[in-house]
N, CA, C and O atoms as CSV, one atom per row, in Angstrom:
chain,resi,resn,atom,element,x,y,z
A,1,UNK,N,N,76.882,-99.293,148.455
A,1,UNK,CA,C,78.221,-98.811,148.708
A,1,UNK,C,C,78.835,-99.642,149.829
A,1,UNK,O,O,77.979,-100.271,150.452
A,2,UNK,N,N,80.160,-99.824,150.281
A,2,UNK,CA,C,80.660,-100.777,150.888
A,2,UNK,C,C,81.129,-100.102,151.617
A,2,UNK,O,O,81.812,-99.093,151.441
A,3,UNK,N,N,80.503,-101.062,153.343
A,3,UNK,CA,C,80.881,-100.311,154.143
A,3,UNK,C,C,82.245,-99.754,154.984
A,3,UNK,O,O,82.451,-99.294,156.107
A,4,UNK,N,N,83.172,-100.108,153.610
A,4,UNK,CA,C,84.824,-99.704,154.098
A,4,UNK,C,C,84.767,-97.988,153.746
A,4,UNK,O,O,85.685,-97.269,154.140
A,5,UNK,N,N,84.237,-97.729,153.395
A,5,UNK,CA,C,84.315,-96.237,152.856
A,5,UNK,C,C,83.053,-95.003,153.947
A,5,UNK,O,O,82.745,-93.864,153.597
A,6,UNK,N,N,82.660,-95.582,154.997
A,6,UNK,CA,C,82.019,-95.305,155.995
A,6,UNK,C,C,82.762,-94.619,156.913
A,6,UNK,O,O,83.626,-95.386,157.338
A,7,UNK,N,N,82.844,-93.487,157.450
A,7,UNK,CA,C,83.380,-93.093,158.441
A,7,UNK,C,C,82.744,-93.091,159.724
A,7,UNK,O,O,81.615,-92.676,159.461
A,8,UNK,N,N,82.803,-93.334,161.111
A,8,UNK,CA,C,82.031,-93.040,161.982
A,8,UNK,C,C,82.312,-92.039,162.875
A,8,UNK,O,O,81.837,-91.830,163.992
A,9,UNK,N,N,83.597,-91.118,161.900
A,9,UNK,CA,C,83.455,-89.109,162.642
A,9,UNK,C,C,82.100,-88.704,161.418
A,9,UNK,O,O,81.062,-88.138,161.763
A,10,UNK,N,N,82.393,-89.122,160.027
A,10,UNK,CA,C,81.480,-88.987,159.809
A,10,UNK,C,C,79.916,-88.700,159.818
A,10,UNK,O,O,79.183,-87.740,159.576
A,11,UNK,N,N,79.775,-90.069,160.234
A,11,UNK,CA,C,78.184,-90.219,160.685
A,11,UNK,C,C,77.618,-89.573,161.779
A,11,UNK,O,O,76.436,-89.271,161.939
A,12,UNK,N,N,79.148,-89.276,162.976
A,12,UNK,CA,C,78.799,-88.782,164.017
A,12,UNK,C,C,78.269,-86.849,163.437
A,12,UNK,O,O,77.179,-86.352,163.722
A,13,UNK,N,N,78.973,-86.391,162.924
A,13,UNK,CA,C,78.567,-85.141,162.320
A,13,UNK,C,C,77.295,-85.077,161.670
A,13,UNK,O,O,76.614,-84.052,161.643
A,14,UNK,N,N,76.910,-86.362,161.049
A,14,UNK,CA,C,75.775,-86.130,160.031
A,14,UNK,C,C,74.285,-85.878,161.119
A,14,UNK,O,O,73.369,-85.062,161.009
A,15,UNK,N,N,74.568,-87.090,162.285
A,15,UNK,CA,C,74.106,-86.992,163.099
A,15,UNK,C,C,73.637,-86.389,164.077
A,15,UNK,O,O,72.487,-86.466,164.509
A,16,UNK,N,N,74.726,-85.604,164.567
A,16,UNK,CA,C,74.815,-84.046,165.122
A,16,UNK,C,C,74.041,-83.306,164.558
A,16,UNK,O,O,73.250,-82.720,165.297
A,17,UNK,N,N,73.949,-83.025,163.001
A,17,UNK,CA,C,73.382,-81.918,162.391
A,17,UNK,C,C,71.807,-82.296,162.126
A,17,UNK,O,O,70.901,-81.531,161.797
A,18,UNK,N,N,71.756,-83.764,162.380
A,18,UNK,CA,C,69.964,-83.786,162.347
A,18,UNK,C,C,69.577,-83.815,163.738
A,18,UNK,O,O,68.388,-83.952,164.026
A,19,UNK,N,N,70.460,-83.701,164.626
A,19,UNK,CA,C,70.059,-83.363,166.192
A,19,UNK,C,C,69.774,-82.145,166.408
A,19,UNK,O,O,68.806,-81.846,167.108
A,20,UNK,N,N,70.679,-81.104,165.765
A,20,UNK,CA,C,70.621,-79.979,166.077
A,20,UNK,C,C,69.383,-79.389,165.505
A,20,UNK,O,O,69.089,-78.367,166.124
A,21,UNK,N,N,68.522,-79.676,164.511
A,21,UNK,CA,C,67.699,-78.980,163.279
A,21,UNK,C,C,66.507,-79.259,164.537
A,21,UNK,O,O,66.358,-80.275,165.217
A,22,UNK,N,N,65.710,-77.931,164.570
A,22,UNK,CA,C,64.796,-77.854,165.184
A,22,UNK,C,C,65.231,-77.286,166.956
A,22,UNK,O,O,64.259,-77.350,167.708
A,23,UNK,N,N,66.121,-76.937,167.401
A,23,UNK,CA,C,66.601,-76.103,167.963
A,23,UNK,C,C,67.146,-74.584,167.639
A,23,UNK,O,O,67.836,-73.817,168.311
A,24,UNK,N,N,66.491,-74.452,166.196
A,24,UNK,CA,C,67.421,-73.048,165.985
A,24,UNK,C,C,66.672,-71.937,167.315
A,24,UNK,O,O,67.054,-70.772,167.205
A,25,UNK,N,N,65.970,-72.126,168.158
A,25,UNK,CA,C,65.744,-70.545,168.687
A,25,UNK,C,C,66.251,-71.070,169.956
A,25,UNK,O,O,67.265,-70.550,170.419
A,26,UNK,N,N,65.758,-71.901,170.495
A,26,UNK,CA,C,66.775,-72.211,172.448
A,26,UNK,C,C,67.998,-72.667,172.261
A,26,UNK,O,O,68.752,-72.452,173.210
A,27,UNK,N,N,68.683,-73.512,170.891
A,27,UNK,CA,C,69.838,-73.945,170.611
A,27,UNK,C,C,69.969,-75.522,171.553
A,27,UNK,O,O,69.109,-76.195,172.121
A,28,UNK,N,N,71.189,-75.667,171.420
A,28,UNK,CA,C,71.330,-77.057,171.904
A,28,UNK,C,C,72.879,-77.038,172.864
A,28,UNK,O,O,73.872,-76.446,172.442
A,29,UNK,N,N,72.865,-77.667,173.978
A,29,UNK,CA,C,74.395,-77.485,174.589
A,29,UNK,C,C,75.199,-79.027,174.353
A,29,UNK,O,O,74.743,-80.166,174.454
A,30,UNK,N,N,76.554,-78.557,174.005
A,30,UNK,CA,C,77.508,-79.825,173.349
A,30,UNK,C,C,76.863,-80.922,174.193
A,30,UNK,O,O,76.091,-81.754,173.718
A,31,UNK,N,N,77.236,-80.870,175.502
A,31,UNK,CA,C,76.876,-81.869,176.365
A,31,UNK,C,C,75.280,-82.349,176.001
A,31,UNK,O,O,74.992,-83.348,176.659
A,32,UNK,N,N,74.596,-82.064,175.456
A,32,UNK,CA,C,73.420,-83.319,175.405
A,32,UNK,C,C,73.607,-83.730,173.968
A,32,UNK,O,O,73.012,-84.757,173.642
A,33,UNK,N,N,74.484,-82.980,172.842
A,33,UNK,CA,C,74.956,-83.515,172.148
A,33,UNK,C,C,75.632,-84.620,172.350
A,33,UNK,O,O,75.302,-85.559,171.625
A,34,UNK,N,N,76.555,-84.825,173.179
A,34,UNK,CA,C,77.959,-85.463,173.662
A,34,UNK,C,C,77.042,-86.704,173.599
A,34,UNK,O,O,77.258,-87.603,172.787
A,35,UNK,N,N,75.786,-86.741,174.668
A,35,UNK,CA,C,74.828,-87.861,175.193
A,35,UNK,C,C,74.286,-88.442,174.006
A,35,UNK,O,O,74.437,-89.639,173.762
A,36,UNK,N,N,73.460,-87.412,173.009
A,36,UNK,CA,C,72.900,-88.105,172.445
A,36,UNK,C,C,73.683,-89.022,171.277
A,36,UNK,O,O,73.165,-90.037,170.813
A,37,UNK,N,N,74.914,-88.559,170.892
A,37,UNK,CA,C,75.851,-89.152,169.833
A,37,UNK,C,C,76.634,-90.333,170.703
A,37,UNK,O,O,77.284,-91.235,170.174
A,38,UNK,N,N,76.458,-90.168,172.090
A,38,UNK,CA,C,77.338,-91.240,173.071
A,38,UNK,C,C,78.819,-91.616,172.309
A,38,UNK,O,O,79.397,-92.543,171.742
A,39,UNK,N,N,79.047,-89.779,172.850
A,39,UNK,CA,C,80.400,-89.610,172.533
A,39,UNK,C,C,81.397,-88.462,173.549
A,39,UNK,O,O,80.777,-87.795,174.378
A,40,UNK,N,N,82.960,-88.274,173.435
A,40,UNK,CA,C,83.098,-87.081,174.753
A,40,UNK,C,C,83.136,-85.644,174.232
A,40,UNK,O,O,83.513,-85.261,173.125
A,41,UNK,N,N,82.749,-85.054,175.078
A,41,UNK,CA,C,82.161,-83.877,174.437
A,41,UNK,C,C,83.654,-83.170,173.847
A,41,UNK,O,O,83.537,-82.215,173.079
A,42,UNK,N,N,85.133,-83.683,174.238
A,42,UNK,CA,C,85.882,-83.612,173.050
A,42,UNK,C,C,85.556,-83.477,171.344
A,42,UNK,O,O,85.775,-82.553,170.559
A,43,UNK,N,N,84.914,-84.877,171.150
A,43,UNK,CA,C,84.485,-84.991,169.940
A,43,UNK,C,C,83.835,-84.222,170.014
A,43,UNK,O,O,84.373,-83.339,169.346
A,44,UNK,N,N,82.698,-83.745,170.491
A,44,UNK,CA,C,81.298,-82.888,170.269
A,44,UNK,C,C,82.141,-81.213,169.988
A,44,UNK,O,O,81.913,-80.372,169.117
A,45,UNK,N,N,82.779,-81.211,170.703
A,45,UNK,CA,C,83.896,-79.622,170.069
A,45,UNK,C,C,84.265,-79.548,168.738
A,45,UNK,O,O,83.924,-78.638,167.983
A,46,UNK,N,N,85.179,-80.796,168.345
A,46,UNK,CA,C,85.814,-80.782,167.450
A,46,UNK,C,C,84.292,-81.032,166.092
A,46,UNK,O,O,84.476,-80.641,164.939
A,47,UNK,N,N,83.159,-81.588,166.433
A,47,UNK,CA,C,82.508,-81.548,165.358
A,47,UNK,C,C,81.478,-80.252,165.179
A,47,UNK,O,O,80.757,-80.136,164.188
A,48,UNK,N,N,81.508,-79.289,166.281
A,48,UNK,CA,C,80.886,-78.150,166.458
A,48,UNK,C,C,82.117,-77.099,165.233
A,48,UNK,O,O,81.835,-76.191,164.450
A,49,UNK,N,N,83.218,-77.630,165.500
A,49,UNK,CA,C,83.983,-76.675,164.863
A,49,UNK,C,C,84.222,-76.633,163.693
A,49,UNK,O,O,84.453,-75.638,163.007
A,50,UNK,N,N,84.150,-78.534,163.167
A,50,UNK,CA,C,83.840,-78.346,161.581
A,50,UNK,C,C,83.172,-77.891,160.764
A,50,UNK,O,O,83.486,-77.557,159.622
A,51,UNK,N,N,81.661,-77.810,161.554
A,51,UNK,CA,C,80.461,-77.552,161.063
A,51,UNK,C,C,80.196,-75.379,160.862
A,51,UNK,O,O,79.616,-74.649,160.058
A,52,UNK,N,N,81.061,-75.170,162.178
A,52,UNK,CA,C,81.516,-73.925,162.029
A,52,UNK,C,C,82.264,-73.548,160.887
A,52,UNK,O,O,82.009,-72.480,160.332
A,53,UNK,N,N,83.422,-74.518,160.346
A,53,UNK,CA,C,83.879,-73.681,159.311
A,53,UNK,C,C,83.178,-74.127,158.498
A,53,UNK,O,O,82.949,-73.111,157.841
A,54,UNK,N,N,82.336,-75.354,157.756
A,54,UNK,CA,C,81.876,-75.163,156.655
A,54,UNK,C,C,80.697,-74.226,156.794
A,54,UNK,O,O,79.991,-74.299,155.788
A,55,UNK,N,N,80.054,-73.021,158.059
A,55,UNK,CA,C,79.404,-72.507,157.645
A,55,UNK,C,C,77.882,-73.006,158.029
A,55,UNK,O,O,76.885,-72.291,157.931
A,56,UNK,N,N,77.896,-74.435,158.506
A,56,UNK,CA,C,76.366,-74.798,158.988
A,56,UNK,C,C,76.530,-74.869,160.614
A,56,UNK,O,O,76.273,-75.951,161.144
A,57,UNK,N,N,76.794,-74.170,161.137
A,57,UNK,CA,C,76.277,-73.949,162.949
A,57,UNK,C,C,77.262,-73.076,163.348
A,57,UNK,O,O,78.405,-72.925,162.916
A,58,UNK,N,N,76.503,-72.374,164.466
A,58,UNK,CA,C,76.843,-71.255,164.732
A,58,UNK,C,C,76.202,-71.258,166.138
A,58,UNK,O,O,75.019,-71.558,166.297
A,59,UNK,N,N,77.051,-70.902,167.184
A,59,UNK,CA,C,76.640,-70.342,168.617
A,59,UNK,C,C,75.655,-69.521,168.515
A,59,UNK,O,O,75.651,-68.552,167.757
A,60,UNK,N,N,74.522,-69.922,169.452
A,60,UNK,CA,C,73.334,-69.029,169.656
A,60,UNK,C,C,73.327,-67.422,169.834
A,60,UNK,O,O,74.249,-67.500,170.646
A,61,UNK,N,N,73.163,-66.499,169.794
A,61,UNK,CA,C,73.250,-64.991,169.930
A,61,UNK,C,C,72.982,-64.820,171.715
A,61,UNK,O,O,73.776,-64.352,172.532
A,62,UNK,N,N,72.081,-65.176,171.877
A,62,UNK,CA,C,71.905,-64.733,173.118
A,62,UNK,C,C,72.214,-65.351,174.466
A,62,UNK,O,O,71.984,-64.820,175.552
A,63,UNK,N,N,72.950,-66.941,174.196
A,63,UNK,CA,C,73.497,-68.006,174.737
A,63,UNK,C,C,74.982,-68.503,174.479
A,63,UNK,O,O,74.860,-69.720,174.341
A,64,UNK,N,N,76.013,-68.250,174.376
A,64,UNK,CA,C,77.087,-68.683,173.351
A,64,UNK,C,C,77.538,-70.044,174.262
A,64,UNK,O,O,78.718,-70.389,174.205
A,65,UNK,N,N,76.701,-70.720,175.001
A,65,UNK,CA,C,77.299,-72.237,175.664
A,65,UNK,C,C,76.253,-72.864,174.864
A,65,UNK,O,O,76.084,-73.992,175.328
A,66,UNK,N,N,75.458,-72.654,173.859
A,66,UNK,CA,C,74.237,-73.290,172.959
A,66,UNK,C,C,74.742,-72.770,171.405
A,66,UNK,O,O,75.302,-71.849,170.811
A,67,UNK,N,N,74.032,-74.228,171.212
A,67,UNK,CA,C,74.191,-73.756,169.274
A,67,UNK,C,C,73.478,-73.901,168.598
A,67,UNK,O,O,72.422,-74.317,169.076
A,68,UNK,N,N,73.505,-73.708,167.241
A,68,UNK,CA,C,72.495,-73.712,166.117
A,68,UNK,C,C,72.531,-74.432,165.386
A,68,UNK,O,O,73.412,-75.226,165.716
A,69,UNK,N,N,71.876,-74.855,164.042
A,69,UNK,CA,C,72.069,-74.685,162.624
A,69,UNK,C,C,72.319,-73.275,161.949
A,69,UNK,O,O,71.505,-72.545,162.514
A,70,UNK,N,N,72.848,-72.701,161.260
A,70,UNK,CA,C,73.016,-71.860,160.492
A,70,UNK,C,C,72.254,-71.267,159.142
A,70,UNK,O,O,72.142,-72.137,158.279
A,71,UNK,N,N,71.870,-70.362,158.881
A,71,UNK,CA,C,71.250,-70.405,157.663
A,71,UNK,C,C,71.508,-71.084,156.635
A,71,UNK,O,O,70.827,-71.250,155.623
A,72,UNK,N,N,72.572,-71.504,156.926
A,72,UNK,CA,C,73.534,-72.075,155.524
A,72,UNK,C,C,73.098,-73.232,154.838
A,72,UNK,O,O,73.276,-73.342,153.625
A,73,UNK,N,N,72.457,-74.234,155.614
A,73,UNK,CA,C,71.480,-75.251,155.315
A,73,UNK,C,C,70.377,-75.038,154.949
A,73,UNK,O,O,69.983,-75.859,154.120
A,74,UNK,N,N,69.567,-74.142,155.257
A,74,UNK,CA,C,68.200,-73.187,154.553
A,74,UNK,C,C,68.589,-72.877,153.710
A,74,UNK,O,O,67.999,-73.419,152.775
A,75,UNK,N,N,69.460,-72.135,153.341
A,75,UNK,CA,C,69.671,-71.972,151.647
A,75,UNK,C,C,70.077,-72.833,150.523
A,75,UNK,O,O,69.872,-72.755,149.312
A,76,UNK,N,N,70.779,-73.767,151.338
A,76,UNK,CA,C,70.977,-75.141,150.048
A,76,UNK,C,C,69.559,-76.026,149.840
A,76,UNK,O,O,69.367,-76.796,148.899
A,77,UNK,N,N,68.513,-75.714,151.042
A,77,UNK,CA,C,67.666,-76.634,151.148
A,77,UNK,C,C,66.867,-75.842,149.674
A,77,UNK,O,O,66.712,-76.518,148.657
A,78,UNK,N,N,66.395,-74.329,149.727
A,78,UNK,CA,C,65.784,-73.521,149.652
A,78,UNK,C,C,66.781,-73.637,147.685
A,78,UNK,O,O,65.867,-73.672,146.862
A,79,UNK,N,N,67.993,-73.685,147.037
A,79,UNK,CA,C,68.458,-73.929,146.329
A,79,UNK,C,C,68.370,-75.266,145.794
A,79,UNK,O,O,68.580,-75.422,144.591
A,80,UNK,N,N,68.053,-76.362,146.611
A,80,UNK,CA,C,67.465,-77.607,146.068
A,80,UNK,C,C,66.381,-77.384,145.331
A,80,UNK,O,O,66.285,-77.723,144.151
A,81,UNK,N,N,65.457,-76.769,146.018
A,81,UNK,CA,C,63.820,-76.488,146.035
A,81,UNK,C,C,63.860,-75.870,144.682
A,81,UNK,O,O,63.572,-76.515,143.674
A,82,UNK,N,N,64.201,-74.682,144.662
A,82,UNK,CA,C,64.258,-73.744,143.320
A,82,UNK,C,C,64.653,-74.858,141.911
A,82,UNK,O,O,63.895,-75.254,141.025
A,83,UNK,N,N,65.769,-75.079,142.074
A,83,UNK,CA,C,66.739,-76.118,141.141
A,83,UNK,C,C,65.035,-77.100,140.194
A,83,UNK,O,O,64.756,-77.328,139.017
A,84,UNK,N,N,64.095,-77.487,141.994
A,84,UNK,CA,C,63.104,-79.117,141.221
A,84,UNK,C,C,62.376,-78.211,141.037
A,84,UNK,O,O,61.298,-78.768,141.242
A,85,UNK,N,N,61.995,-76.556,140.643
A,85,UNK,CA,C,60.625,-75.798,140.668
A,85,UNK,C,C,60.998,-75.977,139.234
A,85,UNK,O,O,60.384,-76.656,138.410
A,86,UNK,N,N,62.294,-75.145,139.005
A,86,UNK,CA,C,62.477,-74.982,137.267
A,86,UNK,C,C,62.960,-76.291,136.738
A,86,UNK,O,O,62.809,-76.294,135.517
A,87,UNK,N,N,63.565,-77.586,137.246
A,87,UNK,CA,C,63.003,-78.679,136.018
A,87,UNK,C,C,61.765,-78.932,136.152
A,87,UNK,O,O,61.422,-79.587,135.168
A,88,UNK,N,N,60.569,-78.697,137.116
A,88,UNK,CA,C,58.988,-79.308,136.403
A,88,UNK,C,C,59.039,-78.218,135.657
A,88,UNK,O,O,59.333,-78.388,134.473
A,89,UNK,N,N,58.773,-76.833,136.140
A,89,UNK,CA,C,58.210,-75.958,134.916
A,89,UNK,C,C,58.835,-76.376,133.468
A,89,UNK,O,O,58.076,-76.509,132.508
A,90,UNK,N,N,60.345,-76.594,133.327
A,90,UNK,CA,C,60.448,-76.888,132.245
A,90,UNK,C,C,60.090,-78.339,131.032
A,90,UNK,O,O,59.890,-78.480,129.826
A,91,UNK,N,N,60.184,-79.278,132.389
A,91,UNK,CA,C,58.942,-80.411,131.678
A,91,UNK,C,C,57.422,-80.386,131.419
A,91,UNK,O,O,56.650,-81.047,130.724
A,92,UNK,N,N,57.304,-79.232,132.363
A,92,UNK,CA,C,55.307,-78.756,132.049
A,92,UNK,C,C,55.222,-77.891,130.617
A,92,UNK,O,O,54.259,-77.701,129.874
A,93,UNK,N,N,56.733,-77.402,130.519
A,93,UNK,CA,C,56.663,-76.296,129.080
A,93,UNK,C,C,56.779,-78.208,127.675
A,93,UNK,O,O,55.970,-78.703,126.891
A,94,UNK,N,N,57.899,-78.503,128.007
A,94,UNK,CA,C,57.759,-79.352,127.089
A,94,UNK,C,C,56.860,-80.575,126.797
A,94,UNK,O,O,57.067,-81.335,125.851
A,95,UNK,N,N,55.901,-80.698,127.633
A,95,UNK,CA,C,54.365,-81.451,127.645
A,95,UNK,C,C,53.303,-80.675,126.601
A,95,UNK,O,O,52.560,-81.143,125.739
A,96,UNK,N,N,53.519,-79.429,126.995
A,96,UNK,CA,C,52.727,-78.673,126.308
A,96,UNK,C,C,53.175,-78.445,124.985
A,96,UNK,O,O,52.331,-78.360,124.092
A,97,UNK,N,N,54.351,-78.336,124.735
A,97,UNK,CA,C,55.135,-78.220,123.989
A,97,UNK,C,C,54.512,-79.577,122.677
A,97,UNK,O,O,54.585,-79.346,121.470
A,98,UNK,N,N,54.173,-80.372,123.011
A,98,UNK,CA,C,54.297,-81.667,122.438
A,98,UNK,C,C,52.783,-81.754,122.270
A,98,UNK,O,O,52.449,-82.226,121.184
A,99,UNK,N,N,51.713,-81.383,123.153
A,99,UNK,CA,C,50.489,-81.456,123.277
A,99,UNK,C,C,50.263,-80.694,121.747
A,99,UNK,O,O,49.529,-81.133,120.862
A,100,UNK,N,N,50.913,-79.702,121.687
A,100,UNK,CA,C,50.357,-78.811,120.418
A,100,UNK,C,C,50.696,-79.320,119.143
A,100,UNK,O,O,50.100,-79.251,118.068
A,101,UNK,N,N,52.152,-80.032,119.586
A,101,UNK,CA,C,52.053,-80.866,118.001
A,101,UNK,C,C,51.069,-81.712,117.795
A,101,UNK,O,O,50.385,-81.628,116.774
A,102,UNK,N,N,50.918,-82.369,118.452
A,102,UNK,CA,C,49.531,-83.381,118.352
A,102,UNK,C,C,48.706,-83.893,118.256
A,102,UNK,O,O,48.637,-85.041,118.696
């Protein structure tokens, strides 16, 4: 793909969200976000807030200057997962399927 079609708010979000994964219980504060994306924690708001409305991060419960991932990514992960369980089962049915003609 060519890299005119690259965004780098983009990447900065994609980025963010594999920073954040593995903080869901102490959370993470914008500012070491800000650092680690070496960006101003302006941006680090405005990409906390996108991620808020689509639903993947969410302010910590017991911290609200820290944040999360959201379940919301566990369930698409967890909906991937399901999706590759039932195409093998259904290529293990049609192996067998074929074994018996045979």
């Amino acid at each position: 793909m060519s890299e005119q079609y690259i965004s780098p708010q983009v990447q900065r979000t994609l980025k963010a969200l594999t920073l954040m994964a593995g903080n869901e219980v102490e959370g993470i504060e914008p500012k070491q976000l800000a650092a680690a994306l070496e960006t101003s924690n302006a941006d680090v708001t405005r990409i906390l807030a996108n991620l808020v409305k689509a639903g993947f991060a969410e302010r910590l419960p017991k911290n609200d200057k820290r944040w999360r991932l959201s379940k919301a990514l566990v369930q698409l992960s967890n909906t991937v997962d399901h999706n590759f369980t039932n195409a093998l089962r259904e290529l293990q049915q049609e192996a067998i399927n074929y074994r018996v003609l045979g």
